[in-house]
Structure formats: C-alpha cells, structure tokens
Amino acid sequence: MPKNYDVIIIGGGAAGLMAASVCAKRGKETLLLEANKNLGKKILISGGGRCNFTNLFATHENFLSQNPHFFKSALKRYSPYEFLDLVESYGIEYVEKAEGQLFCKNSAREIVNMLESECKKYNAEIILNCSAQQIRKEGDSFFISTATGEFEAKNLILATGGLPIAQIGGNDYGLKIAKEFGMSITSVEPALVPYKLSESLLKKTSLLSGVALPVRIFNDKISFDEDLLFTHRGLSGPAILQISLYWNAGESVTIDFLPNMTIDNLISYRRSHPKRSIDTFLKNHLPKKFVEYWCKRETLSLTDNLADYSNELLNKVISDLKGFQFTPSGTEGYRKAEVMRGGVSTEELSSKTLESKKVKGLYFIGEVVDVTGQLGGFNFQWAWASAHAAGQSII
C-alpha cells in the first residue's frame, strides 16, 4: 500500500518549496518530490547568484496573462512585505536596487536554505532525485508512480516551472499533466529573453558588442526605461528582456537612445558651441563607440560645425536617435529565457485557490500557470503568492 499524504507537491523550486512549507505549517501531511538532486536550482542562478526574491512595488500591473484579473487575488493576499518578514526572520541580509528590487546581499543559497528549513521545521517530507513517472486519480485520491515507489494523496500541487533553461531541469511536464486531465493550455513562448537580429543588421551592430546604455524601449503596448546591451548575437539587457514579454514574432520595436533629450537641447547646445561637431554633442550623452557607429551609419559629418546644420537637419538627427525602429529576427529561445509566457489557462483555475475547476484536489502554481511577471522580482513574488494561496486552501 502506498503511503498516504494530505498533499503531494511536485517540483522543488520557488513555488513548490513555498507551498510545502505553507501546507506543513498548517499541519497537513506533506510530501515534496523533486526530480533534481538539489532543491531550488533556478533560485540559485537567479539575479547573478543573489536572487531578486521580490519587488516591494509589485502590483497587478506588473503581470501579463490572458485574464488580467486572475492574479489579483493571490497577490493581494500575500504581499512582498510578508515574504520580506520571513526573510528578515532568518537574518538574511538584502539590498534594494532600482524600483524596489530586493536581492540577497550574499547568496541566493540563503533563500533556498530558508525555504528548506521552513519545510523541515513543520515536518514536510522531501524526496530528491524522484521523478513522477505517472499520475492517475482514482476516486478522491491521486496516485504518483516514481522509481522510489508509489505515493497517494487527496491533493496534488503541480509546481513544475516551465520550459526555460533545460540544463537545470526546465521542461513541459506540468503542461502535459494538465492536458492529461483535460485542461486547456494557452500558447507558450520564451519571455524575458534576448533578441536576435537579422544578418544585415547584426553585421553593423556586432562591432558594438559589450556596449551598454540607458534607453527607452517601446511598442504599441508598453514602454520601459532600462539599460540596453549590444551582444555578438543581437540585443540584450533589462530593456530588451522587459519588452520581450510584450512582443510577438514579426512585430517591430522602437528604441529611444536619448530618452531625456529633445531637439531643443541640441539647438541650445549649438547656440552655445557653434564651432563644435555633432559627434561632440552626442558623446556627452552616449557611449563613444555607439556615437562613432551611429555617425557612420547616418553619414553624419565629423568636421562640419554645428553652426552649419539647419534646424531641420538637427531635428532629423534627434528624431532618428529617438525613434530607431527594428524587427527582431527572433529570440535566443528557452536556453536564454528567464521565464515562460503562457501556460495552464487561468480559465481552468480558481483565482482564489489555484485549484482546477475540472479536477478536485488538483492545483497548479508558479510559472506553469499563464501568469508572467516583468523583470525585477515579480515572478518570484507570483511564486510565493500562488503557493501561499494554494497551500492555505488545502483541506
């Protein structure tokens, strides 16, 4: 006879660990199964190894889903400050970066250790190197077959993550299970991911590999003020990762390389420095290497004085820099994506509990659900909040 639990959680990442600790704290007989030999692999590599574990300013506006209201309930009932209270209770030092982004001061390992400690404190059982080979439901119970044996529970929480970074275990397992139980899946795509450029454009921009600069990037859906990084394959940096969440193949994107400048700034500079060249002005606001590339691209004279430029020509220079439009040839894919956009349809789940509307006792939390956050700690906050919502509802 398989051992019986109140709840089994599949996936020992951020959402799974959080769910296990919440369930166990409520006195539920809890089992966590993790296919890898270690817990929290994605936590460990996130934020350059320091884990951007939440964002103090997280609101529903920082998330994308086919149902823009679905995630409001869970996020409201478990705020960034509640997770921060947990972090502080363990004495974990952290630093705040731009826009409320909280990172571990020392190592992401502290977050994994904290969550594992919470599980152990309340007697949640954890089995590593244990893949769920088959899942079936008979009557009111779920049966999970593994190489270690078979386990039974009245409730099953899928916290299996998504497709990004296969080398640390990223896969579509949770999506497959949802389909097996007759649930619908929205289309999935890599998100928070670098862009690739067409060969013709890449030939010109590859010389800028390693150059970073602040920009405003936008499309017809949204705008971000972030840093952009030129790479040998295309474009990356926070600006690109952010806009990629709101981009579909074939769509164009626009970059403003001078987000804080106007034509009036250039005309005023010409008035004060009529004998200086256009590149001198631009180098005051942009990296030297980028200015050299841009002047060559636009065939701007480096010897003419600004006094020789008409207002019309100066306006074109500024307009071109503030409205550089391009169409990415694609993305770097799941290998480089931070998250998966799309997933288990929110139409299939209760927004309050994350339980399937079709299958009693079956829950989906974290990245596997069609809820994706912007860059900056928002996806971890969704992991904590969705796990808390599910964990609190287990009977």
Coordinates of C-alpha atoms in Angstrom, one line a residue:
M1 CA 0.0 0.0 0.0
P2 CA 1.4 3.4 -0.9
K3 CA 1.9 5.9 1.9
N4 CA -1.0 8.4 2.1
Y5 CA -0.5 12.1 2.4
D6 CA -2.8 15.1 2.7
V7 CA -0.9 16.8 -0.2
I8 CA 1.9 16.0 -2.6
I9 CA 3.8 18.8 -4.3
I10 CA 5.7 18.0 -7.5
G11 CA 8.6 20.4 -8.0
G12 CA 11.1 21.7 -5.5
G13 CA 11.6 25.2 -6.9
A14 CA 10.4 28.5 -5.5
A15 CA 6.7 27.8 -5.7
G16 CA 7.0 24.2 -4.7
L17 CA 9.1 24.9 -1.6
M18 CA 6.8 27.7 -0.5
A19 CA 3.7 25.5 -1.0
A20 CA 5.2 22.7 1.0
S21 CA 6.1 25.0 3.9
V22 CA 2.6 26.5 4.0
C23 CA 0.9 23.2 3.9
A24 CA 3.1 21.6 6.5
K25 CA 2.8 24.7 8.8
R26 CA -1.0 24.1 8.7
G27 CA -0.5 20.6 10.0
K28 CA -1.0 18.8 6.7
E29 CA 0.9 15.6 6.0
T30 CA 3.1 17.0 3.1
L31 CA 5.4 15.4 0.6
L32 CA 7.6 17.3 -1.9
L33 CA 9.0 15.4 -4.8
E34 CA 11.9 16.9 -6.8
A35 CA 13.4 15.3 -9.9
N36 CA 16.8 17.0 -9.5
K37 CA 19.4 16.1 -6.9
N38 CA 19.2 19.6 -5.4
L39 CA 16.4 22.0 -4.5
G40 CA 15.8 25.5 -5.9
K41 CA 18.2 25.4 -8.9
K42 CA 16.5 28.3 -10.6
I43 CA 16.6 30.3 -7.4
L44 CA 20.3 29.7 -7.1
I45 CA 21.2 31.1 -10.5
S46 CA 18.8 34.0 -10.5
G47 CA 20.0 37.5 -10.0
G48 CA 23.6 36.6 -10.8
G49 CA 23.5 34.2 -7.9
R50 CA 22.0 36.6 -5.4
C51 CA 18.3 36.1 -6.2
N52 CA 16.0 39.1 -6.8
F53 CA 13.5 37.5 -4.5
T54 CA 10.7 40.1 -4.6
N55 CA 9.8 43.6 -5.6
L56 CA 8.4 45.9 -3.0
F57 CA 6.3 47.7 -5.6
A58 CA 4.6 44.7 -7.1
T59 CA 1.1 45.3 -8.3
H60 CA -1.2 43.6 -10.8
E61 CA 0.1 46.0 -13.5
N62 CA 3.5 44.1 -13.4
F63 CA 2.0 40.8 -14.7
L64 CA 0.7 39.5 -18.0
S65 CA -2.0 36.9 -18.6
Q66 CA -4.9 36.3 -20.9
N67 CA -7.0 37.1 -17.9
P68 CA -5.6 40.4 -16.5
H69 CA -7.7 40.0 -13.3
F70 CA -6.8 36.4 -12.4
F71 CA -3.7 37.0 -10.3
K72 CA -5.0 40.0 -8.3
S73 CA -6.5 37.8 -5.5
A74 CA -3.3 35.8 -4.7
L75 CA -1.1 38.8 -4.9
K76 CA -3.3 40.8 -2.6
R77 CA -3.4 38.1 0.0
Y78 CA 0.4 37.6 0.1
S79 CA 2.3 40.8 -0.3
P80 CA 6.1 41.3 -0.9
Y81 CA 6.3 42.6 2.7
E82 CA 5.0 39.2 4.1
F83 CA 7.8 37.4 2.3
L84 CA 10.3 40.0 3.4
D85 CA 9.2 39.4 7.0
L86 CA 10.1 35.7 6.5
V87 CA 13.5 36.7 5.0
E88 CA 14.2 39.0 8.0
S89 CA 13.2 36.4 10.5
Y90 CA 16.1 34.3 9.2
G91 CA 18.5 37.2 9.4
I92 CA 19.2 37.2 5.7
E93 CA 20.8 40.4 4.6
Y94 CA 19.5 42.0 1.5
V95 CA 19.9 45.1 -0.6
E96 CA 17.4 47.2 -2.5
K97 CA 18.1 48.1 -6.1
A98 CA 16.2 50.1 -8.6
E99 CA 12.4 50.2 -8.3
G100 CA 12.1 48.1 -5.1
Q101 CA 14.1 45.1 -6.3
L102 CA 15.3 43.1 -3.3
F103 CA 18.4 40.9 -3.7
C104 CA 20.3 38.8 -1.2
K105 CA 23.4 40.7 -0.1
N106 CA 25.4 37.5 0.0
S107 CA 24.0 34.4 -1.8
A108 CA 20.7 33.0 -3.3
R109 CA 21.6 29.9 -1.3
E110 CA 20.2 31.6 1.7
I111 CA 16.7 31.7 0.2
V112 CA 16.8 28.0 -0.7
N113 CA 18.1 27.2 2.8
M114 CA 15.4 29.3 4.4
L115 CA 12.6 27.6 2.5
E116 CA 14.0 24.1 3.1
S117 CA 14.3 25.0 6.8
E118 CA 10.7 26.1 6.8
C119 CA 9.7 22.7 5.3
K120 CA 11.7 20.7 7.8
K121 CA 10.5 22.8 10.8
Y122 CA 7.0 21.7 10.1
N123 CA 7.9 18.2 9.1
A124 CA 7.3 18.3 5.4
E125 CA 8.9 15.3 3.8
I126 CA 11.2 16.0 0.8
I127 CA 12.5 13.3 -1.6
L128 CA 15.1 14.3 -4.2
N129 CA 16.1 12.6 -7.4
C130 CA 12.5 11.5 -7.6
S131 CA 10.6 12.0 -10.9
A132 CA 6.9 11.5 -11.2
Q133 CA 6.6 8.9 -13.9
Q134 CA 2.8 8.5 -13.9
I135 CA -0.1 10.3 -12.3
R136 CA -3.6 9.0 -12.0
K137 CA -6.7 9.8 -10.0
E138 CA -8.8 7.0 -8.5
G139 CA -11.8 8.2 -6.5
D140 CA -10.8 11.0 -4.2
S141 CA -7.1 10.2 -4.4
F142 CA -4.1 10.9 -6.6
F143 CA -1.5 8.2 -7.2
I144 CA 2.0 9.2 -8.2
S145 CA 4.3 6.4 -9.5
T146 CA 8.0 7.0 -9.2
A147 CA 11.2 4.9 -9.3
T148 CA 11.2 5.2 -5.5
G149 CA 7.7 3.8 -5.2
E150 CA 4.1 4.9 -5.4
F151 CA 2.6 7.7 -3.3
E152 CA -1.0 8.7 -2.6
A153 CA -2.6 12.0 -1.6
K154 CA -6.0 13.7 -1.7
N155 CA -4.4 16.8 -3.1
L156 CA -1.8 17.3 -5.7
I157 CA 0.1 20.6 -6.4
L158 CA 2.0 21.0 -9.7
A159 CA 4.9 23.4 -9.2
T160 CA 6.9 22.2 -12.1
G161 CA 8.0 25.5 -13.6
G162 CA 8.3 25.9 -17.4
L163 CA 10.5 25.3 -20.4
P164 CA 13.4 27.8 -19.9
I165 CA 16.9 26.5 -19.1
A166 CA 16.6 22.8 -19.7
Q167 CA 20.1 22.2 -18.4
I168 CA 18.7 22.8 -14.8
G169 CA 15.5 20.9 -15.4
G170 CA 13.2 23.2 -17.3
N171 CA 10.5 21.1 -19.0
D172 CA 6.9 21.0 -20.0
Y173 CA 5.9 18.3 -17.5
G174 CA 3.2 20.4 -15.8
L175 CA 1.7 21.3 -19.1
K176 CA 1.5 17.6 -20.1
I177 CA -0.2 16.7 -16.8
A178 CA -2.7 19.5 -17.3
K179 CA -3.6 18.2 -20.8
E180 CA -3.9 14.6 -19.5
F181 CA -6.5 15.8 -17.1
G182 CA -8.4 17.6 -19.9
M183 CA -7.3 21.1 -19.1
S184 CA -6.5 23.7 -21.8
I185 CA -3.2 25.4 -22.3
T186 CA -2.5 28.9 -23.7
S187 CA 0.3 29.2 -26.3
V188 CA 3.7 29.3 -24.6
E189 CA 6.7 31.4 -25.7
P190 CA 10.1 32.3 -24.2
A191 CA 9.9 35.6 -22.3
L192 CA 12.3 37.9 -20.6
V193 CA 14.7 36.8 -23.3
P194 CA 17.4 38.5 -25.6
Y195 CA 16.6 39.3 -29.2
K196 CA 18.4 38.1 -32.3
L197 CA 18.9 40.5 -35.2
S198 CA 18.8 39.9 -38.9
E199 CA 22.2 39.2 -40.5
S200 CA 22.3 42.5 -42.3
L201 CA 21.7 44.5 -39.1
L202 CA 23.9 42.2 -37.0
K203 CA 26.8 42.8 -39.3
K204 CA 26.7 46.5 -38.4
T205 CA 25.9 46.2 -34.7
S206 CA 28.2 43.3 -33.8
L207 CA 31.0 45.8 -33.5
L208 CA 29.2 47.3 -30.5
S209 CA 29.2 44.0 -28.6
G210 CA 29.5 44.8 -24.9
V211 CA 28.3 48.4 -25.2
A212 CA 25.5 49.3 -22.7
L213 CA 23.4 52.4 -22.5
P214 CA 20.2 53.6 -20.9
V215 CA 17.3 53.8 -23.4
R216 CA 13.5 54.0 -23.6
I217 CA 12.1 51.0 -25.4
F218 CA 8.5 50.7 -26.6
N219 CA 5.9 49.2 -28.8
D220 CA 2.2 49.8 -29.2
K221 CA 1.6 48.0 -25.9
I222 CA 4.0 49.3 -23.3
S223 CA 7.2 51.3 -22.7
F224 CA 10.2 50.8 -20.4
D225 CA 13.2 52.9 -19.3
E226 CA 16.0 50.5 -18.8
D227 CA 19.6 49.6 -19.9
L228 CA 20.2 48.0 -23.3
L229 CA 23.2 45.8 -24.1
F230 CA 24.6 45.1 -27.5
T231 CA 25.8 41.5 -27.9
H232 CA 27.5 39.4 -30.6
R233 CA 24.2 37.8 -31.4
G234 CA 21.8 40.8 -31.1
L235 CA 20.4 42.8 -28.2
S236 CA 20.0 42.1 -24.5
G237 CA 19.9 43.9 -21.2
P238 CA 16.9 44.7 -19.0
A239 CA 15.3 46.9 -21.7
I240 CA 15.2 44.0 -24.1
L241 CA 14.1 41.4 -21.6
Q242 CA 11.3 43.6 -20.4
I243 CA 9.8 44.4 -23.9
S244 CA 10.2 40.8 -25.0
L245 CA 7.3 39.9 -22.6
Y246 CA 5.0 42.0 -24.7
W247 CA 6.4 41.1 -28.1
N248 CA 5.2 38.6 -30.7
A249 CA 7.2 37.3 -33.7
G250 CA 7.1 39.7 -36.7
E251 CA 6.3 42.8 -34.6
S252 CA 8.6 45.9 -34.5
V253 CA 10.1 47.5 -31.5
T254 CA 11.3 51.1 -31.2
I255 CA 14.3 52.4 -29.2
D256 CA 14.8 55.9 -28.0
F257 CA 18.6 56.3 -27.5
L258 CA 18.2 59.8 -26.0
P259 CA 15.2 59.4 -23.6
N260 CA 16.0 62.5 -21.7
M261 CA 16.9 64.8 -24.6
T262 CA 14.9 66.9 -27.1
I263 CA 15.6 68.9 -30.2
D264 CA 15.7 72.0 -28.0
N265 CA 18.7 70.6 -26.1
L266 CA 20.6 70.3 -29.3
I267 CA 19.6 73.7 -30.7
S268 CA 20.6 75.3 -27.3
Y269 CA 24.0 73.5 -27.5
R270 CA 24.6 74.7 -31.0
R271 CA 23.9 78.3 -29.8
S272 CA 26.5 77.9 -27.1
H273 CA 29.0 75.9 -29.0
P274 CA 28.6 76.8 -32.8
K275 CA 32.0 75.6 -33.7
R276 CA 31.7 72.1 -32.2
S277 CA 30.8 69.0 -34.2
I278 CA 27.7 66.8 -33.9
D279 CA 29.6 63.9 -32.5
T280 CA 31.0 66.0 -29.7
F281 CA 27.5 66.8 -28.6
L282 CA 26.4 63.1 -28.9
K283 CA 29.4 61.9 -26.9
N284 CA 28.3 64.0 -24.0
H285 CA 25.2 61.8 -23.8
L286 CA 26.0 58.4 -25.4
P287 CA 29.0 56.0 -25.3
K288 CA 31.8 56.9 -27.6
K289 CA 31.7 53.6 -29.5
F290 CA 28.0 53.9 -30.1
V291 CA 28.3 57.5 -31.4
E292 CA 31.1 56.5 -33.8
Y293 CA 28.8 53.7 -35.1
W294 CA 25.8 56.0 -35.4
C295 CA 27.6 58.8 -37.2
K296 CA 29.0 56.3 -39.7
R297 CA 25.5 54.7 -40.1
E298 CA 23.8 58.1 -40.7
T299 CA 26.8 59.6 -42.7
L300 CA 27.0 62.5 -40.3
S301 CA 30.0 64.8 -40.9
L302 CA 32.5 64.9 -38.1
T303 CA 34.2 68.0 -39.4
D304 CA 31.2 70.3 -40.0
N305 CA 30.4 72.8 -37.3
L306 CA 27.1 72.7 -35.6
A307 CA 26.5 76.2 -36.9
D308 CA 26.4 74.7 -40.4
Y309 CA 23.4 72.5 -39.5
S310 CA 19.9 73.7 -40.2
N311 CA 17.2 73.2 -37.6
E312 CA 15.6 70.7 -40.0
L313 CA 18.7 68.6 -40.1
L314 CA 19.3 68.7 -36.4
N315 CA 15.7 67.7 -35.9
K316 CA 16.3 64.7 -38.1
V317 CA 19.4 63.7 -36.1
I318 CA 17.5 63.7 -32.9
S319 CA 14.4 62.1 -34.3
D320 CA 16.4 59.2 -35.8
L321 CA 18.1 58.6 -32.4
K322 CA 14.8 58.8 -30.6
G323 CA 12.9 56.6 -33.0
F324 CA 15.1 53.7 -34.1
Q325 CA 12.6 51.0 -35.2
F326 CA 13.6 47.4 -35.9
T327 CA 12.0 44.0 -36.1
P328 CA 13.9 41.3 -34.2
S329 CA 14.6 38.1 -36.3
G330 CA 13.7 36.1 -33.2
T331 CA 14.8 35.4 -29.7
E332 CA 17.5 33.4 -28.0
G333 CA 14.8 30.9 -27.1
Y334 CA 14.3 29.0 -23.9
R335 CA 18.0 28.5 -23.5
K336 CA 18.4 32.1 -22.5
A337 CA 14.8 33.0 -21.4
E338 CA 14.2 33.7 -17.8
V339 CA 10.6 32.6 -17.8
M340 CA 7.9 31.0 -20.0
R341 CA 5.0 33.2 -21.1
G342 CA 1.7 31.4 -21.2
G343 CA 0.8 28.0 -19.6
V344 CA -2.2 26.4 -17.9
S345 CA -5.2 28.6 -18.8
T346 CA -6.4 30.7 -16.0
E347 CA -9.9 29.9 -17.2
E348 CA -9.3 26.4 -15.8
L349 CA -8.3 27.5 -12.3
S350 CA -9.8 29.2 -9.3
S351 CA -8.2 32.6 -8.8
K352 CA -8.6 32.2 -5.1
T353 CA -7.1 28.8 -4.6
L354 CA -5.4 27.8 -7.9
E355 CA -7.4 24.6 -7.9
S356 CA -8.5 23.1 -11.1
K357 CA -12.2 23.7 -11.8
K358 CA -12.4 20.3 -13.5
V359 CA -10.4 18.1 -11.2
K360 CA -11.0 18.4 -7.5
G361 CA -7.8 18.5 -5.4
L362 CA -5.5 19.3 -8.4
Y363 CA -3.6 22.6 -8.2
F364 CA -1.2 24.5 -10.5
I365 CA 1.1 27.2 -9.1
G366 CA 4.0 29.4 -10.2
E367 CA 5.4 29.6 -13.7
V368 CA 3.4 26.7 -15.2
V369 CA 0.3 28.9 -14.9
D370 CA -0.5 31.6 -17.6
V371 CA 0.8 34.4 -15.4
T372 CA 4.1 36.0 -16.2
G373 CA 5.7 38.9 -14.4
Q374 CA 8.0 41.6 -15.6
L375 CA 11.8 41.5 -14.9
G376 CA 12.6 42.7 -11.3
G377 CA 11.5 40.1 -8.8
F378 CA 7.9 39.9 -9.9
N379 CA 8.0 36.3 -11.0
F380 CA 9.3 35.2 -7.6
Q381 CA 6.5 37.2 -5.9
W382 CA 4.0 35.3 -8.1
A383 CA 5.6 32.0 -7.0
W384 CA 5.3 32.9 -3.3
A385 CA 1.7 34.3 -3.6
S386 CA 0.3 31.5 -5.8
A387 CA 1.9 28.9 -3.5
H388 CA 0.5 30.6 -0.4
A389 CA -3.0 30.7 -2.0
A390 CA -2.9 27.0 -2.8
G391 CA -1.3 26.0 0.4
Q392 CA -3.9 27.9 2.5
S393 CA -6.8 26.2 0.7
I394 CA -5.7 22.5 1.2
I395 CA -8.3 20.7 3.3

